[in-house]
mmCIF file of C-alpha atoms in Angstrom:
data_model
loop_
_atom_site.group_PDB
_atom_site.id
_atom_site.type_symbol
_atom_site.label_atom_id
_atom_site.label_comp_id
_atom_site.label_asym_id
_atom_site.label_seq_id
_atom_site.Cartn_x
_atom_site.Cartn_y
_atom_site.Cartn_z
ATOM 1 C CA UNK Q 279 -37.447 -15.704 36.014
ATOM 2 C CA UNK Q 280 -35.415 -18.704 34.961
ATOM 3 C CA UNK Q 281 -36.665 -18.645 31.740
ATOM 4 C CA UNK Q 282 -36.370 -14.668 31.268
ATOM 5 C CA UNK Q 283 -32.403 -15.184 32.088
ATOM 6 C CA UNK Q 284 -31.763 -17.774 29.774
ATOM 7 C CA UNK Q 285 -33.489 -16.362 26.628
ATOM 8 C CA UNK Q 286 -31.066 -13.120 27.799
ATOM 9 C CA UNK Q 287 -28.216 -15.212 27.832
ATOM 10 C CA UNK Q 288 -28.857 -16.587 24.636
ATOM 11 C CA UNK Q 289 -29.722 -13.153 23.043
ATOM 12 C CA UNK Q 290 -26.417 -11.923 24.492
ATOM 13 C CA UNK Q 291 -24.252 -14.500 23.085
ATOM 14 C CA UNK Q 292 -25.775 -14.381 19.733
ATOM 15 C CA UNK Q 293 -25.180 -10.954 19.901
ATOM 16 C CA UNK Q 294 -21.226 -11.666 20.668
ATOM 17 C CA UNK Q 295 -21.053 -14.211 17.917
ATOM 18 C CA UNK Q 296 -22.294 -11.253 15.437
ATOM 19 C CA UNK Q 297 -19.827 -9.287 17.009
ATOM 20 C CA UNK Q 298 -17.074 -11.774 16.309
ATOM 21 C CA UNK Q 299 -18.002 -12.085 12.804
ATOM 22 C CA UNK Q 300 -18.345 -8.208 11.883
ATOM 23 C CA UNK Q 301 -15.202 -7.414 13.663
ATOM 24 C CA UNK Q 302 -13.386 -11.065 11.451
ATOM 25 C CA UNK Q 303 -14.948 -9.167 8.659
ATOM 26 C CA UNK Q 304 -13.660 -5.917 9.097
ATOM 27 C CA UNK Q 305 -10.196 -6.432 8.200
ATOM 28 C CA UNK Q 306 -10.403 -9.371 5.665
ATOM 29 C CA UNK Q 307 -6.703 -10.822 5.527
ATOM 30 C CA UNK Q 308 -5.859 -10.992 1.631
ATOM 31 C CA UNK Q 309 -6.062 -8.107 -0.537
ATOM 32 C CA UNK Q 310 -5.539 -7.345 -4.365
ATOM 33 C CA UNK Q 311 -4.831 -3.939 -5.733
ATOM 34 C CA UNK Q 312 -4.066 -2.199 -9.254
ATOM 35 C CA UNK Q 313 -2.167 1.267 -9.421
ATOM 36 C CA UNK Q 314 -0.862 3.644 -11.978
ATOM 37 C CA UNK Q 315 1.038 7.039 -12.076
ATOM 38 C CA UNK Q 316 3.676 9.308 -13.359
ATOM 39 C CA UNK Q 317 7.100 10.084 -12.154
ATOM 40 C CA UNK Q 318 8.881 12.240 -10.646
ATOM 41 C CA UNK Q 319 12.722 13.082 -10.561
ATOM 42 C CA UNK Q 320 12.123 15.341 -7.230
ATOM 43 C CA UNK Q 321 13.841 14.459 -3.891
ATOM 44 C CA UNK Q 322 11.028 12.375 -2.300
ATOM 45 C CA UNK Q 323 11.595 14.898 1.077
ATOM 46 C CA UNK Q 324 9.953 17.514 -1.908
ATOM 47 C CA UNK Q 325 7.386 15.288 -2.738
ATOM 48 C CA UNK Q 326 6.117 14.529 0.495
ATOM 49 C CA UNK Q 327 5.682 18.456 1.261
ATOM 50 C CA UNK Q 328 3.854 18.595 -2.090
ATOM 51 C CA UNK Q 329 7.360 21.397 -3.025
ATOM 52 C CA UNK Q 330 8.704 21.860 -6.468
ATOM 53 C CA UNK Q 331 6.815 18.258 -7.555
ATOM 54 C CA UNK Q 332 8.080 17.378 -10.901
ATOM 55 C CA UNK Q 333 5.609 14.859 -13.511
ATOM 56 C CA UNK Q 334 7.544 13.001 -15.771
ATOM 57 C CA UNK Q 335 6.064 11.228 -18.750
ATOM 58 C CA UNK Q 336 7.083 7.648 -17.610
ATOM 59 C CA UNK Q 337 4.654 5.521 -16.344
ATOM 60 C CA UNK Q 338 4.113 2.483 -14.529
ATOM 61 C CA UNK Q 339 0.675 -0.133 -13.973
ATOM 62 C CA UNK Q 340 1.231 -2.258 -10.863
ATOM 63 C CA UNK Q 341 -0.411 -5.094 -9.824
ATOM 64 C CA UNK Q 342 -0.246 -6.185 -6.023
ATOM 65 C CA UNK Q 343 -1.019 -8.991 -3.789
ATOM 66 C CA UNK Q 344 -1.020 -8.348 0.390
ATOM 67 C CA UNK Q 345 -1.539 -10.396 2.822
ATOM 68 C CA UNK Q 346 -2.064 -9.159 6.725
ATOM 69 C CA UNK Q 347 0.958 -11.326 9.065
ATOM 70 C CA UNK Q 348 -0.731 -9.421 12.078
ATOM 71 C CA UNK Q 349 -3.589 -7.426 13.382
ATOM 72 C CA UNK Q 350 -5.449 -5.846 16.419
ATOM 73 C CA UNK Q 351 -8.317 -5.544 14.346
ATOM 74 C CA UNK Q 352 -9.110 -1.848 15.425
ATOM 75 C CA UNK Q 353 -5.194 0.372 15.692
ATOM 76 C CA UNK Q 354 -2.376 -1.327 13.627
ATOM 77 C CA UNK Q 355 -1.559 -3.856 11.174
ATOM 78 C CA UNK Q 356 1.503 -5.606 10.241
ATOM 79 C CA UNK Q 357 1.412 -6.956 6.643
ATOM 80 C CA UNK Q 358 3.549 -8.136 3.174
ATOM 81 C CA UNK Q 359 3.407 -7.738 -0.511
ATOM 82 C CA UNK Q 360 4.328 -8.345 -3.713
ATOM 83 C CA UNK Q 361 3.803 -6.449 -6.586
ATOM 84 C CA UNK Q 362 4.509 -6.567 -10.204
ATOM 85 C CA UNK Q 363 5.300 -3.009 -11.903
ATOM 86 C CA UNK Q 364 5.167 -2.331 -16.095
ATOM 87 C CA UNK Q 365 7.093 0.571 -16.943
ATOM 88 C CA UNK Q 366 5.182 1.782 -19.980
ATOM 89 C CA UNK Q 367 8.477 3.469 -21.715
ATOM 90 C CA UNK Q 368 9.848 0.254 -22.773
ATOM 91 C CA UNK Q 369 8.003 -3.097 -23.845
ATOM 92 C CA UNK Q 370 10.180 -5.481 -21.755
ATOM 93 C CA UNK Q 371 10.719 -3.281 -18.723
ATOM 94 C CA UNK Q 372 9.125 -4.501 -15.254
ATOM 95 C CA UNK Q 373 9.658 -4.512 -11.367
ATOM 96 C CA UNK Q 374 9.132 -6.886 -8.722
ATOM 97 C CA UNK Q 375 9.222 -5.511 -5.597
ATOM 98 C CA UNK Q 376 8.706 -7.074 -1.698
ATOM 99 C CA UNK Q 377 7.759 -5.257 1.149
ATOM 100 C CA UNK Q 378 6.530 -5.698 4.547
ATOM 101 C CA UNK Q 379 4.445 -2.607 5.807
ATOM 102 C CA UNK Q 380 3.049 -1.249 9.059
ATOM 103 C CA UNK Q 381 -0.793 0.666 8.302
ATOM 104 C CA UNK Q 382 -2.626 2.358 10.899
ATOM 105 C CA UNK Q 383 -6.497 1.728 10.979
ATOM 106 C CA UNK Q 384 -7.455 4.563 13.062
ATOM 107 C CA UNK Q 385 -7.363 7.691 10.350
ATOM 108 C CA UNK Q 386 -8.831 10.435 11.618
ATOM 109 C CA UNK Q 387 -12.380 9.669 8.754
ATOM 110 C CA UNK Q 388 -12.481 5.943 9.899
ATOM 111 C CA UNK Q 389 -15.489 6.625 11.456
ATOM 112 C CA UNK Q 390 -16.986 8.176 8.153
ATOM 113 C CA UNK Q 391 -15.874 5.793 6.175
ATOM 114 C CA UNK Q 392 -12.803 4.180 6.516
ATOM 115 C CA UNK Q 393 -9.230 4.086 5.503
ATOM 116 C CA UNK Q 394 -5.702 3.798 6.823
ATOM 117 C CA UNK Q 395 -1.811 5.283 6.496
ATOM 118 C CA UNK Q 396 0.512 2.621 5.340
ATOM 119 C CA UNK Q 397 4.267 2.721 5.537
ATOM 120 C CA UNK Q 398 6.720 -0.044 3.772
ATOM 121 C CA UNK Q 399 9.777 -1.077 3.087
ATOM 122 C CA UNK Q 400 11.360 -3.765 1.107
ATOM 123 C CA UNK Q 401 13.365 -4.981 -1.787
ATOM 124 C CA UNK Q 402 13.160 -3.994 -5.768
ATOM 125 C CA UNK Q 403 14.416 -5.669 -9.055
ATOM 126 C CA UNK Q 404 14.209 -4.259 -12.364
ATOM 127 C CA UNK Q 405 14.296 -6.292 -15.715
ATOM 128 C CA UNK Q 406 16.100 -3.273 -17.027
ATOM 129 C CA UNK Q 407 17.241 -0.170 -15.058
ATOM 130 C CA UNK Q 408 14.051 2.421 -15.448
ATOM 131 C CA UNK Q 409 14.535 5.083 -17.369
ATOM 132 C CA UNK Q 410 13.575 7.553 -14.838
ATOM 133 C CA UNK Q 411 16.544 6.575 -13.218
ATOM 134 C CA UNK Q 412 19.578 6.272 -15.961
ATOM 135 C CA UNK Q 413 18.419 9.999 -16.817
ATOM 136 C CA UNK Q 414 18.413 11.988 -13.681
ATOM 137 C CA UNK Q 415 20.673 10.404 -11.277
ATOM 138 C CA UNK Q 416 24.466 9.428 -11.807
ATOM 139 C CA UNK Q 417 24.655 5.713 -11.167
ATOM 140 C CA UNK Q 418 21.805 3.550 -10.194
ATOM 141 C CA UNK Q 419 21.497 -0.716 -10.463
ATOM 142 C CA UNK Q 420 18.735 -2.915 -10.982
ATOM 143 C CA UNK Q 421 17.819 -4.733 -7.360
ATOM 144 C CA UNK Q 422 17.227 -1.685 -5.057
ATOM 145 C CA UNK Q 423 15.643 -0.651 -1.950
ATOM 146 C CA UNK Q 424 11.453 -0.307 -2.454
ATOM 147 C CA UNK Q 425 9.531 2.179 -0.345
ATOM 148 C CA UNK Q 426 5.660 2.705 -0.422
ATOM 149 C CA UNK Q 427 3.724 5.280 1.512
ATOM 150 C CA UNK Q 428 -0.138 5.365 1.246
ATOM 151 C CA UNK Q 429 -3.523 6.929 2.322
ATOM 152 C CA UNK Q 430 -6.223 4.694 1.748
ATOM 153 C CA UNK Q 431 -10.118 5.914 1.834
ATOM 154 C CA UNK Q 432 -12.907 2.895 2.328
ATOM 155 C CA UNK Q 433 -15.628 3.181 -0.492
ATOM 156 C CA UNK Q 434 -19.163 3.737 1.141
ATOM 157 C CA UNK Q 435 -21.557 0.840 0.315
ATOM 158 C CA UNK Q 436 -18.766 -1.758 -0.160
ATOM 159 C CA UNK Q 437 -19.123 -3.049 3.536
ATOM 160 C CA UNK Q 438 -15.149 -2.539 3.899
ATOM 161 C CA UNK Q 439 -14.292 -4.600 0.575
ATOM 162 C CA UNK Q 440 -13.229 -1.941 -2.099
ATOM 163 C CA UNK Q 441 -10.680 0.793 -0.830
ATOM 164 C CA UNK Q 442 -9.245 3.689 -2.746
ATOM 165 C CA UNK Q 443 -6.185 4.938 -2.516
ATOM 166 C CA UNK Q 444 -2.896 7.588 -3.154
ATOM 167 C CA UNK Q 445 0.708 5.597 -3.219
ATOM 168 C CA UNK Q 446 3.999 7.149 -3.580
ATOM 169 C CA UNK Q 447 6.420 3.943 -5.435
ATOM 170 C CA UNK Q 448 9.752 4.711 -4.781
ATOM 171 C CA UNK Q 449 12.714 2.678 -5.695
ATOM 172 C CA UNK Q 450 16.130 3.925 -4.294
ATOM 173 C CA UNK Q 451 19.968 2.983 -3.594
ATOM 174 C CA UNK Q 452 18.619 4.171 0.503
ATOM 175 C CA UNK Q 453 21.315 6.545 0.441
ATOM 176 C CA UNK Q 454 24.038 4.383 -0.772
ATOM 177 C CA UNK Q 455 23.553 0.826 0.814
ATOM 178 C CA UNK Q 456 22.492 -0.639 -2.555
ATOM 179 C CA UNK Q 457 25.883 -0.613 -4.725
ATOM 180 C CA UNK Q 458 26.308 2.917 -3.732
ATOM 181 C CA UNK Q 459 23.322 4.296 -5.480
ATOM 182 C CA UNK Q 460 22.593 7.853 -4.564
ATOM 183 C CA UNK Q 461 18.795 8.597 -5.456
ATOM 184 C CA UNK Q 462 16.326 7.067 -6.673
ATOM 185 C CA UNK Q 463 12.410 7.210 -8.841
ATOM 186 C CA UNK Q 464 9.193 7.658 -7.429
ATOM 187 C CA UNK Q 465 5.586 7.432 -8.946
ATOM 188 C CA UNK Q 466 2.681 9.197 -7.622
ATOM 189 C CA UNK Q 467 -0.105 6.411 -8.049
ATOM 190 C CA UNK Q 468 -4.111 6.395 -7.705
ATOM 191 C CA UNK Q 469 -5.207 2.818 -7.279
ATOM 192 C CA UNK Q 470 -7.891 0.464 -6.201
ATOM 193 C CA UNK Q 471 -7.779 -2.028 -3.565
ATOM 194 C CA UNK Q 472 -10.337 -5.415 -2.956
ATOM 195 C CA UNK Q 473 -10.414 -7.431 0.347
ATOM 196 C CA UNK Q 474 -11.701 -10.632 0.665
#
């Protein structure tokens, strides 16, 4: 009888070690993505309802580096990033931006396989003012406020690694604060995204 309960014990903790380690590796805390898309001059209240979209022909290719500050490993996560942005119109026209972003872990396919929502705000500086910007609204600057929104989708087979994923960029004056901007640019972005 001894013997039975401490081969159970045993199997049992094993067990909860394996647990500890799948659920560690569920959420790895670094992540790497690329991203591209057009613009759009719409109000991004249009955008979101998918009304009156307009598609530019500017373009942007971001790189991005996140890192996870904080996680319950199964609801929410709290986490940074900074991202490098190449405006294709012009050769020496890029964006840094800074954000720190809240994603939700629990979409309603997480069973299925995987994904989150991901909200963020933060800071953006442009080497030279986009053109996006100098064309459709009145007065704009080059450090303004940075916005993402995302739906991520985990890639079967990839045991939680690779991630896909829809981003709207936007870059704004937030309704004034920045230098009294009033509007802003947003890019509608399909991108790939690498844990580890």
């Amino acid at each position: 009888m001894i013997i039975k309960l401490t081969v159970a014990a045993g199997i049992f903790q094993h067990q909860a070690k394996a647990g500890e380690i799948v659920s560690e590796a569920a959420l790895p805390r670094t992540s790497v993505s690329l991203y591209t898309g057009p613009g759009s001059p719409s109000p991004l209240i249009d955008i979101a309802r998918l009304k009156n979209t307009q598609i530019t022909r500017e373009m942007i290719v971001t790189a991005a580096l996140n890192r996870i500050l904080w996680s319950n490993e199964t609801f929410i996560a709290v986490e940074t990033e900074v991202s490098v942005a190449k405006h294709l119109e012009r050769a020496d026209m890029f964006s840094f931006g800074w954000a720190v972003s809240a994603r939700w872990l629990k979409t309603p396919w997480h069973n299925v396989f995987g994904g989150s929502f991901a909200f963020g705000n933060g800071f953006s500086y442009a080497t030279v003012v986009p053109h996006l910007e100098s064309k459709y609204i009145a007065r704009t600057n080059r450090v303004l406020y940075h916005m993402l929104m995302e739906v991520a989708f985990g890639i079967p087979g990839t045991a939680k690694a690779w991630e896909a994923f829809f981003r709207i960029h936007h870059r704004s004056g937030a309704f004034g604060m920045f230098n009294e901007v009033v509007g802003g640019s947003d890019f509608l972005c399909l991108g790939g995204r690498y844990r580890f």
